[in-house]
Amino acid sequence: MLDVQKTANNEMADAAPHPQEARTIRREDYRPPAWFVPEVHLDFQLGAEQTVVKSRLDVRRSKSAKYQEPLILDGDDLLPVSVRVDGESWTDWTLVEGALHLPLTGASHIVEITVEIDPSTNTQLMGLYASGGMLCTQCEAQGFRRITFFPDRPDILSRYTVRMEGSKADYPVLLCNGDKTDAGDADGGRHWAEWVDPWPKPSYLFALVAGDLVANNDSFTTRSGKEVELNIWVRDGDLPRTGHAMKALKDSMRWDEQVYGREYDLQLFNIVAVSDFNMGAMENKGLNIFNSRYILADPEVATDADFDGIEGVVAHEYFHNWSGNRVTCRDWFQLSLKEGFTVFRDQSFSADMGSQALKRIEDVRILRAAQFPEDAGPLAHPIRPESYQEISNFYTATVYNKGAEVIRMMHSLMGADRFRKGTDLYFDRHDGEAATCEDFVVAMEDGGDADLRQFRSWYETPGTPKVSARLSHDPQSGTATLNLSQQVARTGEKPEPSQMVIPLRTALLDPDSGEHEGEELLVLDKPEQSFQFEGQTEHPILSINRGFSAPIIMESSQTPEELAFLSTHDDDPFARFEAMQQLMTNYLTARVTGTPADRDIVLQAVGAALSDESIDRAFLAELILLPSEAFLGDQMVVVDPEAIHEAREKLRGKIAVQFERKFRRLYAQCTPGEFSLSAEARANRKLRNVCLAYIAGSQADDAAALASDQFADADNMTAKQGALSVLSHMEDKDRGWAFDDFYNTYRDNALVLDKWFTLQSLSQRGDTVKRVKALAGHPDFTMSNPNRVRALYGSFTANPVRFHDASGEGYRLIADMVIHLDAQNPQTAARFIPPLGRWRRYERGRAELMRTALEKIAATPDLSKDVMEQVSKSLA
Ligand code: PHE
Ligand code: ZN
């Protein structure tokens, strides 16, 4: 690729700032654009090694601009081959930090620019790149500036007309946003297509795909009777694996009409699956581009979790058509406006398609695994950040998942009807605009008749609030008093921590029957508050934050007996799950710190769950699962991964031995019949895997044989993966053959091979670091495919006891990998910093080794902005 710094033709070209002094962009510095670009024409002469991009921009000076600002067109790694203004060749331009500055004096101009780019060397996977023989784009957040010079900011909305031309043999299919308006053959075995997108959009929603693809073609009739053509484009052999994604798409289209009143607005909706992709998927207008792992599935190669992932991500990207595209973001600080809201929408959709309770447990598990640690560490930020150096680093669990929790709280506070009135007004009022989080909140207030003044603190406050709850009881008056208080982490930017509005769904359970007289929504919005409940003859049992109505850490002094009671009696499934988790967590953290704790009550609670015939099997599987080692670590002031691992394994072994007969019986009862995706069949598969893991945990002699049989007999990936996971921790004589068999069967399927890498990285065996190093040299390993990198290294950082090996070998392995990957793909490389960045929480020896690994990265010359920002914040 061209190096702009060395080849710029102008002495005014500034050197790019050294990454260590990377510029900080602040929310308060937002200024409206000085120029608009209502119309864009693009012409692509496509080629893998050279693509020529000609643009014709209709630029208009903003009427409110006070000064004659030059037209500034962002560029990244681009050089103009030619520049014309109003039809004349134009040489009066400069390149400043990659951007093209044109000192134009009129109120409107036509600017025409030609650039040449090389997709084949684009290893960042941002802009136009080659993947598996096709050409595709990724523009969010700032990839469009790698395709052509443009004011690459989301508050510039333009109408796009695109002509693309390429080799008919290499790229028989040519796709872009909107509708195809014309097509034809050209000289030299080439052909072309013209696409017009009638909806003005920001540049980050631009997309183009050229490749040898086939489509699963279908259609959907909207509620007003418009027929929409649907296509899911994949490589030839993958067509049979697109059915689930197609069903998810049609379900999403119907759901958004029913629940939000939102209809699709083009005649065509295309999805393309690509194998090299930094993220999950992208909502480009009318042309969603997906990581193939969120499209392709059949029972032989996909687990039930994979099926769910596909349903959720297809819905997420589809829902963006309204929450993101029709109403977009004014600037990147508003990212949660589209992402938090859209995650909430996809969560609600998945819950409606399956089980509310299981979906909520999953959502909270993700929040606690990814977002709580982020919010408690050096990279904490509000859901609407105040500043950034590299926006790619802010596609976080905070912006997405905590953002979704904030919307969910509005939903709880307002109720479904008023919430819907609010979103209706939001979509009406801001249709075709680039909006802010504040616009959203105002629309919810106006449309939904709500007062969200104090609620706004959720947008500006980082950290997970802590709530403490104390319930007392006066038998004389029959009054129960609930004392609540909240603690919000003090942040550097604000003198006084804000008080949050915390909606807590609460019920008081009768201590004998477990019944209650109805749930109440208590709203905690002061530092301390008490609530009284009359008519309580006995001391009730407190069930609070039911359904996880607020994303907080609850510190209640409930006794093990009360938690055990809730784990068997609570009628809110989430609360029931939560009580069991809390009971187990309290026991395990006590064991790790050497405090006495009652194990029997934990065993009794698990035993009660196992003998409760009324429990759904999928829910039972969740209920008896031990909290993860990572979660346990998060509960401790100083994390000792080995001690946590030992304590947890010991409890697992004890439960396994105590209930071995039960687990075996359940295992047999869950034997699958004909494969189906029904809730019942899935529940059986899930519980069966959990039972298998417990049976193995009992150190039973036949555990390896049982897992091997399950592996060999399985007709679906959920059972195969469950068995292989159990085997992965065993000795080579037990596990070797299965891994070999798996490899030989699936070596040609990249997505399944990822699982093969993942399961080895997640092994608890003492030699896992060595094994990961060896796998990095495996012929099927490549650093240029992000899925493969995540499968091997991402999984490894999620293996607490091995990543945190006391030798520090795991840390060094990741540091060296990051340094290597950064030169190729900064965005994916930067995602590996947070696991090291939490070094302050670990015991001294490990903390020191983690910090050393970060310092080694920091000392590497020519680090990307992406990695530099994360590393310097982690060391600060
Ligand atoms: N906007 C995408 C989504 O959440 C995520 C994404 C961001 C994809 C940046 C690629 C690059 O749906
Ligand atoms: Zn999104």
PDB file of C-alpha atoms in Angstrom, residues 554-728:
ATOM      1  CA  MET A 554     -26.441  -6.435  44.952  1.00  0.00           C
ATOM      2  CA  GLU A 555     -24.927  -6.699  48.373  1.00  0.00           C
ATOM      3  CA  SER A 556     -27.528  -8.265  50.558  1.00  0.00           C
ATOM      4  CA  SER A 557     -26.665 -10.051  53.747  1.00  0.00           C
ATOM      5  CA  GLN A 558     -28.823 -13.036  52.967  1.00  0.00           C
ATOM      6  CA  THR A 559     -28.012 -16.170  54.902  1.00  0.00           C
ATOM      7  CA  PRO A 560     -27.217 -19.423  53.107  1.00  0.00           C
ATOM      8  CA  GLU A 561     -30.574 -20.698  54.362  1.00  0.00           C
ATOM      9  CA  GLU A 562     -32.424 -17.805  52.743  1.00  0.00           C
ATOM     10  CA  LEU A 563     -30.543 -18.253  49.477  1.00  0.00           C
ATOM     11  CA  ALA A 564     -31.229 -21.970  49.484  1.00  0.00           C
ATOM     12  CA  PHE A 565     -34.893 -21.210  50.140  1.00  0.00           C
ATOM     13  CA  LEU A 566     -35.038 -18.790  47.217  1.00  0.00           C
ATOM     14  CA  SER A 567     -33.240 -21.268  44.969  1.00  0.00           C
ATOM     15  CA  THR A 568     -36.075 -23.734  45.466  1.00  0.00           C
ATOM     16  CA  HIS A 569     -39.104 -21.476  45.971  1.00  0.00           C
ATOM     17  CA  ASP A 570     -38.751 -18.241  44.060  1.00  0.00           C
ATOM     18  CA  ASP A 571     -41.338 -18.019  41.290  1.00  0.00           C
ATOM     19  CA  ASP A 572     -39.107 -15.699  39.277  1.00  0.00           C
ATOM     20  CA  PRO A 573     -36.807 -18.086  37.416  1.00  0.00           C
ATOM     21  CA  PHE A 574     -34.009 -15.578  37.165  1.00  0.00           C
ATOM     22  CA  ALA A 575     -34.145 -14.861  40.892  1.00  0.00           C
ATOM     23  CA  ARG A 576     -34.095 -18.542  41.573  1.00  0.00           C
ATOM     24  CA  PHE A 577     -31.027 -19.029  39.416  1.00  0.00           C
ATOM     25  CA  GLU A 578     -29.421 -15.995  40.973  1.00  0.00           C
ATOM     26  CA  ALA A 579     -29.974 -17.263  44.521  1.00  0.00           C
ATOM     27  CA  MET A 580     -28.277 -20.545  43.685  1.00  0.00           C
ATOM     28  CA  GLN A 581     -25.359 -18.728  42.059  1.00  0.00           C
ATOM     29  CA  GLN A 582     -25.026 -16.505  45.097  1.00  0.00           C
ATOM     30  CA  LEU A 583     -25.132 -19.465  47.434  1.00  0.00           C
ATOM     31  CA  MET A 584     -22.384 -21.230  45.498  1.00  0.00           C
ATOM     32  CA  THR A 585     -20.370 -18.046  45.094  1.00  0.00           C
ATOM     33  CA  ASN A 586     -20.478 -17.230  48.797  1.00  0.00           C
ATOM     34  CA  TYR A 587     -19.329 -20.718  49.647  1.00  0.00           C
ATOM     35  CA  LEU A 588     -16.506 -20.740  47.093  1.00  0.00           C
ATOM     36  CA  THR A 589     -15.146 -17.294  47.848  1.00  0.00           C
ATOM     37  CA  ALA A 590     -15.120 -18.224  51.536  1.00  0.00           C
ATOM     38  CA  ARG A 591     -13.162 -21.394  50.737  1.00  0.00           C
ATOM     39  CA  VAL A 592     -10.622 -19.481  48.690  1.00  0.00           C
ATOM     40  CA  THR A 593      -9.975 -17.007  51.459  1.00  0.00           C
ATOM     41  CA  GLY A 594      -9.867 -19.762  54.068  1.00  0.00           C
ATOM     42  CA  THR A 595     -13.044 -18.708  55.863  1.00  0.00           C
ATOM     43  CA  PRO A 596     -15.263 -21.473  57.220  1.00  0.00           C
ATOM     44  CA  ALA A 597     -18.377 -22.058  55.142  1.00  0.00           C
ATOM     45  CA  ASP A 598     -21.205 -24.525  55.111  1.00  0.00           C
ATOM     46  CA  ARG A 599     -20.943 -26.916  52.202  1.00  0.00           C
ATOM     47  CA  ASP A 600     -23.899 -29.050  53.146  1.00  0.00           C
ATOM     48  CA  ILE A 601     -26.403 -26.364  52.447  1.00  0.00           C
ATOM     49  CA  VAL A 602     -25.001 -25.966  48.936  1.00  0.00           C
ATOM     50  CA  LEU A 603     -25.253 -29.705  48.394  1.00  0.00           C
ATOM     51  CA  GLN A 604     -28.800 -29.714  49.706  1.00  0.00           C
ATOM     52  CA  ALA A 605     -29.827 -26.929  47.357  1.00  0.00           C
ATOM     53  CA  VAL A 606     -28.325 -28.734  44.382  1.00  0.00           C
ATOM     54  CA  GLY A 607     -29.970 -31.965  45.530  1.00  0.00           C
ATOM     55  CA  ALA A 608     -33.323 -30.222  45.807  1.00  0.00           C
ATOM     56  CA  ALA A 609     -32.993 -28.866  42.280  1.00  0.00           C
ATOM     57  CA  LEU A 610     -32.048 -32.290  40.930  1.00  0.00           C
ATOM     58  CA  SER A 611     -35.092 -33.910  42.496  1.00  0.00           C
ATOM     59  CA  ASP A 612     -37.547 -31.195  41.511  1.00  0.00           C
ATOM     60  CA  GLU A 613     -39.573 -32.911  38.803  1.00  0.00           C
ATOM     61  CA  SER A 614     -41.333 -29.689  37.880  1.00  0.00           C
ATOM     62  CA  ILE A 615     -38.203 -27.949  36.605  1.00  0.00           C
ATOM     63  CA  ASP A 616     -37.656 -27.618  32.898  1.00  0.00           C
ATOM     64  CA  ARG A 617     -34.488 -29.480  31.920  1.00  0.00           C
ATOM     65  CA  ALA A 618     -32.800 -26.532  30.275  1.00  0.00           C
ATOM     66  CA  PHE A 619     -33.406 -24.455  33.378  1.00  0.00           C
ATOM     67  CA  LEU A 620     -32.146 -27.259  35.618  1.00  0.00           C
ATOM     68  CA  ALA A 621     -28.928 -27.318  33.593  1.00  0.00           C
ATOM     69  CA  GLU A 622     -28.450 -23.608  34.310  1.00  0.00           C
ATOM     70  CA  LEU A 623     -29.373 -23.959  37.944  1.00  0.00           C
ATOM     71  CA  ILE A 624     -26.782 -26.581  38.804  1.00  0.00           C
ATOM     72  CA  LEU A 625     -23.931 -25.000  36.887  1.00  0.00           C
ATOM     73  CA  LEU A 626     -21.186 -23.604  39.114  1.00  0.00           C
ATOM     74  CA  PRO A 627     -20.284 -19.926  38.731  1.00  0.00           C
ATOM     75  CA  SER A 628     -17.325 -19.518  36.387  1.00  0.00           C
ATOM     76  CA  GLU A 629     -13.796 -19.079  37.690  1.00  0.00           C
ATOM     77  CA  ALA A 630     -13.664 -15.649  36.107  1.00  0.00           C
ATOM     78  CA  PHE A 631     -16.840 -14.576  37.888  1.00  0.00           C
ATOM     79  CA  LEU A 632     -15.529 -15.883  41.195  1.00  0.00           C
ATOM     80  CA  GLY A 633     -12.324 -13.923  40.664  1.00  0.00           C
ATOM     81  CA  ASP A 634     -14.342 -10.761  40.082  1.00  0.00           C
ATOM     82  CA  GLN A 635     -15.880 -11.151  43.550  1.00  0.00           C
ATOM     83  CA  MET A 636     -12.494 -11.128  45.251  1.00  0.00           C
ATOM     84  CA  VAL A 637     -10.235  -8.242  46.172  1.00  0.00           C
ATOM     85  CA  VAL A 638      -7.117 -10.164  45.186  1.00  0.00           C
ATOM     86  CA  VAL A 639      -7.451 -12.849  42.547  1.00  0.00           C
ATOM     87  CA  ASP A 640      -5.533 -16.096  42.890  1.00  0.00           C
ATOM     88  CA  PRO A 641      -6.645 -18.110  39.836  1.00  0.00           C
ATOM     89  CA  GLU A 642      -5.132 -21.342  41.071  1.00  0.00           C
ATOM     90  CA  ALA A 643      -6.839 -21.210  44.457  1.00  0.00           C
ATOM     91  CA  ILE A 644     -10.153 -20.423  42.757  1.00  0.00           C
ATOM     92  CA  HIS A 645      -9.704 -23.266  40.324  1.00  0.00           C
ATOM     93  CA  GLU A 646      -8.939 -25.703  43.127  1.00  0.00           C
ATOM     94  CA  ALA A 647     -11.842 -24.675  45.299  1.00  0.00           C
ATOM     95  CA  ARG A 648     -14.255 -24.856  42.396  1.00  0.00           C
ATOM     96  CA  GLU A 649     -12.983 -28.226  41.182  1.00  0.00           C
ATOM     97  CA  LYS A 650     -13.310 -29.579  44.686  1.00  0.00           C
ATOM     98  CA  LEU A 651     -16.920 -28.517  44.996  1.00  0.00           C
ATOM     99  CA  ARG A 652     -17.622 -29.832  41.516  1.00  0.00           C
ATOM    100  CA  GLY A 653     -16.124 -33.172  42.509  1.00  0.00           C
ATOM    101  CA  LYS A 654     -18.130 -33.274  45.707  1.00  0.00           C
ATOM    102  CA  ILE A 655     -21.422 -32.533  43.939  1.00  0.00           C
ATOM    103  CA  ALA A 656     -20.515 -35.090  41.305  1.00  0.00           C
ATOM    104  CA  VAL A 657     -19.814 -37.855  43.812  1.00  0.00           C
ATOM    105  CA  GLN A 658     -22.762 -37.046  46.028  1.00  0.00           C
ATOM    106  CA  PHE A 659     -25.273 -37.127  43.171  1.00  0.00           C
ATOM    107  CA  GLU A 660     -23.547 -39.480  40.771  1.00  0.00           C
ATOM    108  CA  ARG A 661     -26.490 -41.879  40.542  1.00  0.00           C
ATOM    109  CA  LYS A 662     -28.818 -38.977  39.853  1.00  0.00           C
ATOM    110  CA  PHE A 663     -26.559 -37.598  37.130  1.00  0.00           C
ATOM    111  CA  ARG A 664     -26.353 -41.000  35.497  1.00  0.00           C
ATOM    112  CA  ARG A 665     -30.085 -41.441  35.578  1.00  0.00           C
ATOM    113  CA  LEU A 666     -30.681 -37.982  34.126  1.00  0.00           C
ATOM    114  CA  TYR A 667     -28.002 -38.593  31.527  1.00  0.00           C
ATOM    115  CA  ALA A 668     -29.842 -41.679  30.375  1.00  0.00           C
ATOM    116  CA  GLN A 669     -33.203 -39.920  30.429  1.00  0.00           C
ATOM    117  CA  CYS A 670     -31.879 -37.154  28.216  1.00  0.00           C
ATOM    118  CA  THR A 671     -30.858 -39.546  25.474  1.00  0.00           C
ATOM    119  CA  PRO A 672     -31.718 -37.816  22.248  1.00  0.00           C
ATOM    120  CA  GLY A 673     -34.122 -39.129  19.691  1.00  0.00           C
ATOM    121  CA  GLU A 674     -34.398 -37.750  16.195  1.00  0.00           C
ATOM    122  CA  PHE A 675     -32.588 -34.396  15.959  1.00  0.00           C
ATOM    123  CA  SER A 676     -34.813 -31.394  16.325  1.00  0.00           C
ATOM    124  CA  LEU A 677     -34.448 -27.763  17.315  1.00  0.00           C
ATOM    125  CA  SER A 678     -37.500 -27.950  19.586  1.00  0.00           C
ATOM    126  CA  ALA A 679     -37.104 -26.507  23.059  1.00  0.00           C
ATOM    127  CA  GLU A 680     -37.439 -29.974  24.515  1.00  0.00           C
ATOM    128  CA  ALA A 681     -34.755 -31.551  22.352  1.00  0.00           C
ATOM    129  CA  ARG A 682     -32.413 -28.678  23.049  1.00  0.00           C
ATOM    130  CA  ALA A 683     -33.058 -28.927  26.777  1.00  0.00           C
ATOM    131  CA  ASN A 684     -32.156 -32.605  26.676  1.00  0.00           C
ATOM    132  CA  ARG A 685     -28.906 -31.929  24.860  1.00  0.00           C
ATOM    133  CA  LYS A 686     -28.005 -29.208  27.294  1.00  0.00           C
ATOM    134  CA  LEU A 687     -28.718 -31.133  30.474  1.00  0.00           C
ATOM    135  CA  ARG A 688     -27.066 -34.234  29.071  1.00  0.00           C
ATOM    136  CA  ASN A 689     -23.805 -32.346  28.541  1.00  0.00           C
ATOM    137  CA  VAL A 690     -23.952 -30.882  32.028  1.00  0.00           C
ATOM    138  CA  CYS A 691     -24.523 -34.351  33.499  1.00  0.00           C
ATOM    139  CA  LEU A 692     -21.644 -35.778  31.480  1.00  0.00           C
ATOM    140  CA  ALA A 693     -19.328 -33.099  32.832  1.00  0.00           C
ATOM    141  CA  TYR A 694     -20.417 -33.871  36.400  1.00  0.00           C
ATOM    142  CA  ILE A 695     -19.989 -37.615  35.907  1.00  0.00           C
ATOM    143  CA  ALA A 696     -16.474 -36.912  34.673  1.00  0.00           C
ATOM    144  CA  GLY A 697     -15.993 -34.663  37.702  1.00  0.00           C
ATOM    145  CA  SER A 698     -16.676 -37.620  39.973  1.00  0.00           C
ATOM    146  CA  GLN A 699     -13.512 -39.223  38.567  1.00  0.00           C
ATOM    147  CA  ALA A 700     -15.580 -42.267  37.648  1.00  0.00           C
ATOM    148  CA  ASP A 701     -13.548 -44.957  35.868  1.00  0.00           C
ATOM    149  CA  ASP A 702     -15.858 -45.037  32.913  1.00  0.00           C
ATOM    150  CA  ALA A 703     -16.005 -41.254  32.379  1.00  0.00           C
ATOM    151  CA  ALA A 704     -13.636 -41.296  29.407  1.00  0.00           C
ATOM    152  CA  ALA A 705     -15.515 -44.187  27.861  1.00  0.00           C
ATOM    153  CA  LEU A 706     -18.844 -42.462  28.365  1.00  0.00           C
ATOM    154  CA  ALA A 707     -17.600 -39.241  26.761  1.00  0.00           C
ATOM    155  CA  SER A 708     -15.977 -41.185  23.941  1.00  0.00           C
ATOM    156  CA  ASP A 709     -19.210 -43.011  23.241  1.00  0.00           C
ATOM    157  CA  GLN A 710     -21.163 -39.781  23.216  1.00  0.00           C
ATOM    158  CA  PHE A 711     -18.606 -38.332  20.827  1.00  0.00           C
ATOM    159  CA  ALA A 712     -18.700 -41.308  18.503  1.00  0.00           C
ATOM    160  CA  ASP A 713     -22.483 -41.696  18.495  1.00  0.00           C
ATOM    161  CA  ALA A 714     -23.441 -38.043  18.230  1.00  0.00           C
ATOM    162  CA  ASP A 715     -25.465 -36.897  15.232  1.00  0.00           C
ATOM    163  CA  ASN A 716     -25.186 -33.243  16.202  1.00  0.00           C
ATOM    164  CA  MET A 717     -22.471 -30.770  17.117  1.00  0.00           C
ATOM    165  CA  THR A 718     -23.880 -29.917  20.557  1.00  0.00           C
ATOM    166  CA  ALA A 719     -23.336 -33.489  21.733  1.00  0.00           C
ATOM    167  CA  LYS A 720     -20.020 -33.825  19.929  1.00  0.00           C
ATOM    168  CA  GLN A 721     -18.645 -30.627  21.364  1.00  0.00           C
ATOM    169  CA  GLY A 722     -19.917 -31.459  24.861  1.00  0.00           C
ATOM    170  CA  ALA A 723     -18.118 -34.777  24.752  1.00  0.00           C
ATOM    171  CA  LEU A 724     -14.953 -33.340  23.289  1.00  0.00           C
ATOM    172  CA  SER A 725     -14.902 -30.633  25.923  1.00  0.00           C
ATOM    173  CA  VAL A 726     -14.995 -33.249  28.693  1.00  0.00           C
ATOM    174  CA  LEU A 727     -12.280 -35.249  26.936  1.00  0.00           C
ATOM    175  CA  SER A 728     -10.131 -32.170  26.394  1.00  0.00           C
TER     176      SER A 728
END
